[in-house]
Structure formats: structure tokens, C-alpha cells
Amino acid sequence: MAQPAMSVTPYWELTFDADGDVDGRERDRLLAEVTERGVHDLIVFAHGWNNDRSGATALYRGFFAPIPELAAEAKIGYVGVIWPSMRFSDEPIPDFPKSVVAMEAEAAPAPALDKDTRHALLETFPGRATVIDQIARMLDQRPENELDEFGRLVRLLVELVPGGPQPLFAADTLAEGVPQSEPVLFTGDTATLCDEFAQALAAVRSGGDPEGFSLPNPWDGAKELLRQATYYAMKRRAGTVGERGLGRVVGQLAASAPGVRVHLVGHSFGGRLVSFALRGLPQGVRTVKSVTLFQGAFSHYAFAPRLPFDAHAGGVLQGQQNRIDGPLVCCYSHFDSALGTIYPLASRMADDTQGVVEGAAEGVEGFSLGAMLGAKWGAMGHDGVQAVPGTHACKLADALNGTLPASGCVNIDAAAVVKNGGPPAGAHSDIVHRELAQVVLAAGRIR
């Protein structure tokens, strides 16, 4: 019988802290019971921008629900990964009850911090209550000529995490012999950065309609600056939890239950987490039989051996797909506004200080920030894995009606179902679909 909070059984949870340390009791229970319960295939799912256990559990409950019917004969076990991320509460999630804050945001977008988001920031950055209160006040009051002070507070929030200084920016591509530098998002002129975010948000909300576009106040982009600064901290954390945490647990599972086939699944930053878990696998472990990414919030060049625009640089995960005894499947959708517009803009800010939306002020006919930035700064969940030789590409219907490759990278255009959601995130979290559950089964050859 399934647990009351879950739609499937057997189901386990693995809780990790920000440093990748796992709850020992949960891990030991999984290791002890997975063989005892006769599990042959273990699906391990890592959430993205969820703030608490209940939100993550709701995602897992909805996503896992159709699987027992789809693979009635398979002996499947399920794991929900819980890691300390956060989600701004004004971001509506398709197929989940909308919070009052989300409904208010849809009706009248505003930059002010609501109480739920303040609480999430306090949990994510403990000990920074005074800074968070100052940030909230400035977003409410929008004082003239004080964007620089706002930028200083945002940097103070995310850089000075209790426990000592730590590198904030987690690069997805690395140049040979070039030291990793701090992103412009934390060093550039705040007014310029906020102005770029404000224009990008205005373009998303106008739907690309020139008649609906007007140059906004830079303060309109201030909350997005805070959001992206927070996400960079979560991006780094996702890599840490994957490599130091989940990868080690999968290795321990391989030692104690070598016959269990493991299938890693990740949404958003959870896609980055399960991908970095490949780097944390002990040498020789081949129990990971598939990795499936939904709307992955990391560079589409992460697995590339060489970048198209820089022969001396490659992806931080180059070659890691070869550690999978099966395919790396990447589902993406152009309806994902978070990854199609905001992500590449924020990623570009990690590299240079040149403005990229100056043309918008002269008229926005044909203006597409995503198209301008996506080729170089695109996300996995917007256009799939890029610059990896031999990558297979197909539509969702073809993937479900055919047989997926047994190895290598596979891009699946999932826009047929991943299409619902309002600005600024668009369809980023619209992943609870029977068809996507079928993709996981197909990728892992679970029957």
C-alpha cells in the first residue's frame, strides 16, 4: 500500500543539506530495503525550484502516479530527493494549487517581496534577516538613485553565507587555463543590470508584441536581479548536492544492491543535480541506466567536449554521459520563458558587460532576447543538449512511438505537452504529464 503522502510504493526520500551530506537514517533505510522489497528498477527524482518538502512531495506524487499502470509488470521503486533550494512564491506552477501570492502576481505583477518569499529567503540564507528586510523595503519604496545600494545588499545576501566565503558562481563551461571569475551579475553596474532585466520581463509579458512593449523603470528589474542572484546560489548548491551527495549514495547502492538498475530524473536545477551526480559516482559503477532531464536549468553546452565559439573551452560535464549505461535524455520546450529569455540574459551577465538589449529602445519589431542570447547562453531545457557529436533529436510523439537510442545524448522536443504557465517562468514547471512519465520508462527500458 502506498504511503498516505505518495501515489506509489515502495517510496523512499533522501534528504541532503547544502553541503551534500545525506540524512543517514534515510540512506540506510533505502540501502536495507531496496533489495528486500524486490526492486529491479529504481527511479530517483530531484526537484528544482521548490522551497520545502511538501512542494517536492507534491511534484513526485503527481509525476509518479501513472507509472504503475504504464509498467504494470515492472518491479519499480521510487526515490524523492529533497535538497535545500527555494522558489519565489509569486511563480505559479501548472497543475498545482496557486498561492494567493501567485494569483495576485498574475493579476498585477509587482516587485515587492511577499511574506512567503521573505520566509524562503530567511531559510535559504540564515542569519541575513536584516539584509532581507532592507531589500524588501527598497523593493517597496523604490528610492531614487539608490539602485547601487540595492545591488550591494543583494551581493551581501548571497555572498556572505554563514560558514565562511564560498565560490558562488558554478560555471557550466570552462576554458582551459583560465581562472573562474566572479560573474558580472555581482560586479557590474546595478542600474544597467536591472534595466536589462526590466526590458526582458517587459518583452516576455508583452508576448513579443511591439504594441504592448514600452521601456520600463529599471526598478521593474530589481526583483529579477534578486531572483537570479538567489538562483546562482542554488545552482552552485545543486552541483554540490549532486556530486558530493547523490553520486556517493548511488555508489553505495551499487555496492549493496548491484542488481538494482538506477534511473536518475531531474527537473530544472534538479537536472543539474542528477547530472553532477555522474561526476560523484565511484570508479567503475555502471548501475545508472538512464538520466532524464526536464527543463534543465543549466547550459546546453555542459556536456560539450568543445564549444562552437571557443575551441579551448568545453562543458564542465564533458564526457560524463559516458558514465551512464544507457542514454542521457533531455526534454525541452520553447514555451519555457524562464529558460528562453531570463536564463540566457543572466548567463550572459556571467561573462561580459556589454549591453544586449539596446536595440529594443529603437523599436522592438522582431525583438527576441532569447534568440539574441540563446545560441551562446542557452539552457538545456530550452533547446536541448548542444555541441555533443552524435546527439539524436526527435519530437515527443516520435520518442513515445519508437525506440530511444541505447546510449548517448537524446534531445526530445516536449513542447506538445510542456506549454502552460504565465510570465515570467512560462511552462518551466509544467512537467507533470503522463507522456513525460512514459519518457522516463522508455529511456530506462523499464517494462
Coordinates of C-alpha atoms in Angstrom, one line a residue:
M1 CA 0.0 0.0 0.0
A2 CA 1.3 3.5 -0.9
Q3 CA 2.3 5.9 1.8
P4 CA -0.5 8.4 2.5
A5 CA 1.5 11.3 1.0
M6 CA 2.6 9.3 -2.0
S7 CA 0.9 7.8 -5.0
V8 CA 3.3 4.8 -5.4
T9 CA 5.1 2.2 -3.3
P10 CA 7.8 1.4 -2.4
Y11 CA 8.8 5.1 -2.0
W12 CA 11.8 6.5 -0.1
E13 CA 13.1 10.0 0.4
L14 CA 16.7 11.1 0.5
T15 CA 17.3 14.5 2.3
F16 CA 20.5 16.4 1.6
D17 CA 21.9 19.5 3.3
A18 CA 23.6 22.3 1.4
D19 CA 27.0 20.6 1.6
G20 CA 25.7 17.4 0.1
D21 CA 25.5 15.4 3.3
V22 CA 22.6 12.9 3.3
D23 CA 20.3 12.0 6.2
G24 CA 22.0 8.8 7.3
R25 CA 18.8 7.2 8.6
E26 CA 17.0 7.7 5.3
R27 CA 20.0 6.4 3.3
D28 CA 20.4 3.3 5.5
R29 CA 16.7 2.5 5.2
L30 CA 16.9 2.7 1.4
L31 CA 20.0 0.5 1.2
A32 CA 18.5 -2.0 3.6
E33 CA 15.0 -2.2 2.0
V34 CA 15.6 -1.9 -1.8
T35 CA 16.6 -5.5 -2.2
E36 CA 14.2 -6.7 0.5
R37 CA 11.3 -5.1 -1.5
G38 CA 12.4 -6.9 -4.7
V39 CA 13.1 -3.7 -6.6
H40 CA 14.7 -4.1 -10.1
D41 CA 14.4 -0.5 -11.3
L42 CA 14.8 2.5 -9.0
I43 CA 13.6 5.9 -10.3
V44 CA 15.4 8.7 -8.4
F45 CA 13.8 12.2 -9.0
A46 CA 15.4 15.5 -7.9
H47 CA 13.2 18.6 -7.8
G48 CA 14.1 22.1 -8.9
W49 CA 12.8 25.4 -7.5
N50 CA 10.8 24.0 -4.6
N51 CA 11.2 25.5 -1.2
D52 CA 10.0 22.8 1.1
R53 CA 9.4 19.1 1.4
S54 CA 5.7 19.4 0.8
G55 CA 6.1 21.1 -2.6
A56 CA 8.7 18.5 -3.7
T57 CA 6.5 15.6 -2.5
A58 CA 3.5 17.0 -4.4
L59 CA 5.6 17.0 -7.6
Y60 CA 6.7 13.4 -7.0
R61 CA 3.2 12.3 -6.2
G62 CA 1.8 13.7 -9.4
F63 CA 4.6 12.7 -11.7
F64 CA 4.9 9.1 -10.4
A65 CA 1.1 8.4 -10.3
P66 CA 0.7 7.0 -13.8
I67 CA 3.8 4.8 -13.8
P68 CA 2.4 1.6 -12.1
E69 CA -0.2 1.4 -14.8
L70 CA 2.3 2.2 -17.6
A71 CA 4.7 -0.5 -16.5
A72 CA 2.4 -2.9 -14.6
E73 CA 4.9 -5.9 -14.7
A74 CA 8.0 -3.9 -13.7
K75 CA 9.4 -4.1 -10.2
I76 CA 9.9 -0.4 -9.6
G77 CA 11.0 1.5 -6.5
Y78 CA 10.9 5.3 -6.2
V79 CA 13.1 7.9 -4.5
G80 CA 12.3 11.6 -4.0
V81 CA 15.4 13.7 -3.5
I82 CA 14.9 16.6 -1.0
W83 CA 17.5 19.3 -1.1
P84 CA 17.6 22.9 0.2
S85 CA 16.5 25.1 -2.7
M86 CA 13.9 27.9 -2.9
R87 CA 11.2 29.2 -5.1
F88 CA 9.8 32.7 -5.2
S89 CA 6.2 32.2 -4.2
D90 CA 4.8 34.5 -6.9
E91 CA 5.8 31.9 -9.5
P92 CA 2.7 29.9 -10.4
I93 CA 3.2 26.2 -11.0
P94 CA 0.9 24.5 -13.6
D95 CA -1.3 21.7 -12.2
F96 CA -0.7 22.8 -8.6
P97 CA -2.9 24.9 -6.4
K98 CA -1.9 28.6 -6.8
S99 CA -0.9 30.5 -3.8
V100 CA -2.7 33.8 -3.1
V101 CA 0.6 35.5 -3.9
A102 CA 0.8 33.8 -7.3
M103 CA -2.7 34.9 -8.1
E104 CA -2.0 38.4 -7.1
A105 CA 1.2 38.4 -9.1
E106 CA -0.7 37.2 -12.2
A107 CA -3.4 40.0 -11.8
A108 CA -0.9 42.8 -11.1
P109 CA 2.8 42.0 -11.3
A110 CA 4.7 43.9 -8.6
P111 CA 8.3 43.9 -7.4
A112 CA 7.6 43.8 -3.6
L113 CA 8.6 40.8 -1.6
D114 CA 5.7 38.9 -0.1
K115 CA 5.9 37.2 3.3
D116 CA 6.3 33.7 1.9
T117 CA 9.3 34.7 -0.2
R118 CA 10.8 36.6 2.7
H119 CA 10.5 33.4 4.8
A120 CA 12.1 31.3 2.0
L121 CA 15.0 33.8 1.8
L122 CA 15.5 33.6 5.6
E123 CA 15.6 29.8 5.4
T124 CA 17.9 29.8 2.4
F125 CA 20.3 32.5 3.8
P126 CA 20.1 32.1 7.6
G127 CA 21.4 35.0 9.6
R128 CA 20.7 37.6 7.0
A129 CA 17.3 38.9 8.3
T130 CA 18.5 42.5 8.5
V131 CA 19.7 42.4 4.9
I132 CA 16.5 40.8 3.7
D133 CA 14.4 43.4 5.5
Q134 CA 16.4 46.2 3.8
I135 CA 16.0 44.6 0.4
A136 CA 12.2 44.2 0.9
R137 CA 11.9 47.9 2.0
M138 CA 13.8 49.1 -1.1
L139 CA 11.6 47.0 -3.4
D140 CA 8.6 48.5 -1.8
Q141 CA 9.7 52.1 -1.8
R142 CA 11.9 52.2 -5.0
P143 CA 14.0 55.1 -3.7
E144 CA 15.5 57.3 -6.4
N145 CA 19.2 56.9 -7.1
E146 CA 19.7 54.0 -4.8
L147 CA 19.9 51.0 -7.1
D148 CA 23.6 50.8 -6.4
E149 CA 22.8 50.3 -2.7
F150 CA 20.2 47.7 -3.6
G151 CA 22.8 45.8 -5.6
R152 CA 25.2 46.0 -2.7
L153 CA 22.6 44.4 -0.4
V154 CA 21.8 41.6 -2.9
R155 CA 25.5 40.8 -3.2
L156 CA 25.8 40.9 0.6
L157 CA 22.9 38.4 0.9
V158 CA 24.2 35.8 -1.4
E159 CA 28.0 36.1 -1.0
L160 CA 28.4 36.2 2.8
V161 CA 26.7 32.9 3.7
P162 CA 27.4 31.9 7.3
G163 CA 30.1 29.3 7.4
G164 CA 32.7 31.3 5.5
P165 CA 33.1 32.6 2.0
Q166 CA 32.5 30.1 -0.8
P167 CA 32.6 30.4 -4.6
L168 CA 29.1 31.5 -5.7
F169 CA 29.2 31.1 -9.4
A170 CA 29.2 27.5 -10.6
A171 CA 30.3 27.5 -14.2
D172 CA 28.8 25.1 -16.7
T173 CA 31.6 25.7 -19.3
L174 CA 35.3 26.0 -18.5
A175 CA 38.1 27.5 -20.5
E176 CA 41.5 25.7 -20.4
G177 CA 43.9 27.6 -18.2
V178 CA 41.5 30.5 -17.4
P179 CA 40.7 31.1 -13.8
Q180 CA 37.0 31.2 -13.0
S181 CA 36.0 34.8 -12.4
E182 CA 33.1 36.3 -10.5
P183 CA 30.1 37.0 -12.7
V184 CA 29.2 40.5 -13.8
L185 CA 25.8 39.8 -12.2
F186 CA 27.7 40.5 -8.9
T187 CA 30.2 43.1 -10.1
G188 CA 28.5 45.1 -12.8
D189 CA 26.6 48.4 -12.6
T190 CA 23.3 47.6 -10.8
A191 CA 21.2 50.1 -12.7
T192 CA 22.3 48.7 -16.1
L193 CA 21.7 45.1 -14.9
C194 CA 18.2 46.0 -13.6
D195 CA 17.4 47.9 -16.8
E196 CA 18.2 44.8 -18.9
F197 CA 16.1 42.5 -16.7
A198 CA 13.2 45.0 -16.7
Q199 CA 13.3 45.1 -20.5
A200 CA 13.5 41.4 -20.8
L201 CA 10.5 41.0 -18.5
A202 CA 8.5 43.6 -20.4
A203 CA 9.2 41.7 -23.6
V204 CA 8.1 38.4 -22.1
R205 CA 4.9 39.9 -20.7
S206 CA 4.0 41.6 -24.0
G207 CA 4.4 38.3 -25.8
G208 CA 6.7 39.9 -28.3
D209 CA 4.0 42.3 -29.4
P210 CA 5.6 45.7 -30.3
E211 CA 2.4 47.4 -29.5
G212 CA 2.4 46.0 -26.0
F213 CA 6.1 46.9 -25.3
S214 CA 7.3 50.1 -23.5
L215 CA 10.6 50.9 -21.9
P216 CA 10.1 50.1 -18.1
N217 CA 11.6 51.6 -15.0
P218 CA 14.9 49.9 -14.0
W219 CA 13.3 49.2 -10.6
D220 CA 11.0 46.8 -12.5
G221 CA 14.0 44.6 -13.0
A222 CA 15.3 44.8 -9.4
K223 CA 13.4 41.8 -8.1
E224 CA 14.6 39.7 -11.0
L225 CA 18.2 40.7 -10.1
L226 CA 17.5 39.3 -6.6
R227 CA 15.8 36.2 -8.0
Q228 CA 18.8 35.5 -10.3
A229 CA 21.3 36.1 -7.6
T230 CA 19.5 33.6 -5.4
Y231 CA 19.3 31.1 -8.3
Y232 CA 23.0 31.3 -8.8
A233 CA 23.5 30.3 -5.2
M234 CA 21.0 27.4 -5.8
K235 CA 22.8 26.5 -9.0
R236 CA 26.0 26.0 -7.2
R237 CA 24.3 24.1 -4.4
A238 CA 22.6 21.7 -6.9
G239 CA 26.0 20.8 -8.3
T240 CA 27.4 20.2 -4.8
V241 CA 24.5 18.1 -3.7
G242 CA 24.7 16.0 -6.9
E243 CA 28.4 15.4 -6.9
R244 CA 29.1 15.1 -3.2
G245 CA 25.8 13.7 -2.1
L246 CA 23.7 11.8 -4.6
G247 CA 26.6 10.4 -6.6
R248 CA 28.1 8.8 -3.4
V249 CA 24.7 7.3 -2.4
V250 CA 24.3 5.7 -5.8
G251 CA 27.8 4.3 -5.4
Q252 CA 26.8 2.8 -2.0
L253 CA 23.6 1.4 -3.5
A254 CA 25.7 -0.2 -6.3
A255 CA 27.8 -1.9 -3.7
S256 CA 25.0 -3.2 -1.5
A257 CA 22.5 -4.0 -4.3
P258 CA 24.4 -4.4 -7.5
G259 CA 21.4 -5.8 -9.4
V260 CA 19.3 -2.7 -9.0
R261 CA 19.1 -0.5 -12.1
V262 CA 19.1 3.2 -11.3
H263 CA 17.3 5.9 -13.3
L264 CA 18.1 9.5 -12.5
V265 CA 15.5 12.1 -13.2
G266 CA 15.8 15.9 -12.6
H267 CA 13.7 19.0 -13.2
S268 CA 15.2 22.5 -13.6
F269 CA 18.2 22.7 -11.1
G270 CA 17.4 19.1 -10.2
G271 CA 18.6 18.3 -13.7
R272 CA 21.9 19.8 -12.9
L273 CA 21.9 17.9 -9.6
V274 CA 21.5 14.5 -11.2
S275 CA 23.9 15.3 -13.9
F276 CA 26.6 16.3 -11.4
A277 CA 25.8 13.1 -9.6
L278 CA 27.5 11.3 -12.5
R279 CA 30.8 13.1 -11.5
G280 CA 30.4 11.8 -8.0
L281 CA 30.0 8.1 -8.9
P282 CA 32.8 5.9 -7.7
Q283 CA 35.1 4.5 -10.4
G284 CA 33.6 1.5 -12.2
V285 CA 30.0 2.0 -11.1
R286 CA 27.7 1.2 -14.1
T287 CA 24.3 0.9 -12.3
V288 CA 22.9 4.2 -13.7
K289 CA 20.9 3.0 -16.7
S290 CA 19.4 6.3 -17.8
V291 CA 19.3 10.0 -17.0
T292 CA 16.2 12.1 -17.9
L293 CA 16.3 15.9 -17.7
F294 CA 13.1 18.0 -17.7
Q295 CA 13.6 21.7 -18.4
G296 CA 17.2 21.6 -17.2
A297 CA 18.3 24.9 -15.9
F298 CA 22.0 24.7 -16.9
S299 CA 24.0 25.4 -20.0
H300 CA 23.1 23.4 -23.2
Y301 CA 26.9 23.1 -23.6
A302 CA 27.5 21.4 -20.3
F303 CA 28.3 18.1 -21.9
A304 CA 30.1 19.5 -24.9
P305 CA 33.8 18.5 -25.5
R306 CA 34.4 21.8 -27.2
L307 CA 32.4 25.0 -27.5
P308 CA 31.5 26.1 -31.1
F309 CA 32.7 29.7 -30.3
D310 CA 35.8 28.7 -28.3
A311 CA 38.0 25.7 -29.3
H312 CA 39.8 26.0 -26.0
A313 CA 36.7 25.6 -23.8
G314 CA 34.3 22.8 -23.1
G315 CA 31.4 21.8 -20.9
V316 CA 32.1 21.2 -17.2
L317 CA 30.4 17.8 -17.6
Q318 CA 32.0 16.8 -20.9
G319 CA 32.2 13.0 -21.2
Q320 CA 30.1 12.4 -18.1
Q321 CA 27.3 11.0 -20.2
N322 CA 29.6 8.0 -20.9
R323 CA 29.2 7.0 -17.3
I324 CA 25.6 6.1 -18.0
D325 CA 24.9 2.5 -19.1
G326 CA 22.2 3.9 -21.3
P327 CA 21.0 7.3 -22.7
L328 CA 21.0 10.8 -21.4
V329 CA 17.6 12.1 -22.4
C330 CA 16.9 15.9 -22.4
C331 CA 13.3 17.1 -22.7
Y332 CA 12.9 20.8 -23.6
S333 CA 10.3 23.3 -24.6
H334 CA 10.3 26.7 -26.3
F335 CA 7.4 27.7 -24.1
D336 CA 9.7 27.9 -21.1
S337 CA 10.2 31.6 -20.7
A338 CA 12.4 31.3 -17.7
L339 CA 15.0 29.4 -19.7
G340 CA 14.3 31.0 -23.1
T341 CA 14.7 34.7 -22.0
I342 CA 15.7 35.3 -18.4
Y343 CA 18.3 32.4 -18.1
P344 CA 20.4 33.4 -21.1
L345 CA 20.4 37.0 -20.1
A346 CA 21.6 36.1 -16.6
S347 CA 24.1 33.7 -18.0
R348 CA 25.5 36.4 -20.4
M349 CA 26.0 38.5 -17.3
A350 CA 28.4 36.0 -16.1
D351 CA 30.8 36.8 -18.9
D352 CA 30.9 40.4 -20.1
T353 CA 29.5 43.8 -19.5
Q354 CA 28.2 44.7 -23.0
G355 CA 24.5 45.5 -23.2
V356 CA 22.4 43.2 -25.3
V357 CA 19.0 44.9 -25.5
E358 CA 20.0 48.4 -26.7
G359 CA 18.1 47.8 -29.9
A360 CA 14.8 47.4 -28.0
A361 CA 14.7 51.2 -27.3
E362 CA 14.6 51.9 -31.0
G363 CA 11.6 49.7 -31.7
V364 CA 11.0 46.0 -30.9
E365 CA 9.8 44.6 -34.2
G366 CA 11.2 41.1 -34.4
F367 CA 12.8 41.7 -31.0
S368 CA 13.6 38.3 -29.3
L369 CA 16.0 38.4 -26.5
G370 CA 16.1 34.7 -26.3
A371 CA 17.1 34.4 -30.0
M372 CA 19.8 37.1 -29.4
L373 CA 21.3 35.3 -26.5
G374 CA 20.2 31.7 -26.8
A375 CA 22.8 30.4 -29.2
K376 CA 25.7 31.1 -26.8
W377 CA 24.0 31.3 -23.4
G378 CA 21.1 28.9 -23.9
A379 CA 19.7 26.4 -21.3
M380 CA 19.4 22.7 -21.7
G381 CA 15.6 22.9 -21.1
H382 CA 15.1 25.4 -23.9
D383 CA 16.7 23.8 -26.9
G384 CA 18.4 20.6 -25.6
V385 CA 22.0 19.3 -25.5
Q386 CA 24.2 21.2 -27.9
A387 CA 27.6 20.5 -29.5
V388 CA 27.8 16.9 -28.5
P389 CA 28.6 14.7 -31.6
G390 CA 26.0 12.0 -32.3
T391 CA 23.2 13.6 -30.3
H392 CA 19.8 12.2 -31.5
A393 CA 16.8 14.6 -31.8
C394 CA 13.1 13.9 -32.1
K395 CA 9.6 15.1 -31.2
L396 CA 7.8 13.8 -28.2
A397 CA 5.3 11.7 -30.2
D398 CA 8.2 10.0 -32.2
A399 CA 10.0 9.2 -28.9
L400 CA 6.9 7.6 -27.5
N401 CA 6.1 5.6 -30.6
G402 CA 9.6 4.4 -31.4
T403 CA 12.7 3.1 -29.5
L404 CA 15.1 5.6 -28.0
P405 CA 18.9 5.1 -28.6
A406 CA 20.5 2.8 -26.2
S407 CA 23.3 5.3 -25.4
G408 CA 24.5 8.8 -26.0
C409 CA 22.5 12.1 -25.8
V410 CA 18.9 12.3 -26.9
N411 CA 17.0 15.6 -27.3
I412 CA 13.2 15.4 -27.2
D413 CA 11.1 18.4 -28.1
A414 CA 8.4 18.2 -25.4
A415 CA 6.5 21.4 -26.3
A416 CA 3.4 19.4 -27.2
V417 CA 2.7 19.0 -23.5
V418 CA 5.1 21.4 -21.7
K419 CA 3.3 24.6 -22.8
N420 CA 1.3 26.0 -19.9
G421 CA 2.3 28.8 -17.5
G422 CA 2.3 32.6 -17.2
P423 CA 5.2 35.0 -17.1
P424 CA 8.0 35.2 -16.1
A425 CA 8.6 31.5 -15.9
G426 CA 6.2 30.3 -18.6
A427 CA 6.0 26.5 -18.9
H428 CA 9.1 25.9 -16.8
S429 CA 7.3 23.8 -14.2
D430 CA 4.7 22.2 -16.5
I431 CA 6.1 18.7 -16.3
V432 CA 3.5 16.6 -14.6
H433 CA 2.3 14.7 -17.7
R434 CA 1.7 11.0 -18.4
E435 CA 3.7 11.4 -21.6
L436 CA 6.8 12.5 -19.7
A437 CA 6.5 9.6 -17.3
Q438 CA 6.5 7.4 -20.4
V439 CA 9.7 9.1 -21.5
V440 CA 11.4 8.0 -18.2
L441 CA 10.3 4.4 -18.8
A442 CA 11.4 4.5 -22.4
A443 CA 14.8 6.0 -21.5
G444 CA 15.4 3.3 -18.9
R445 CA 13.8 0.4 -20.9
I446 CA 11.6 -0.3 -18.0
R447 CA 8.9 -2.7 -18.9

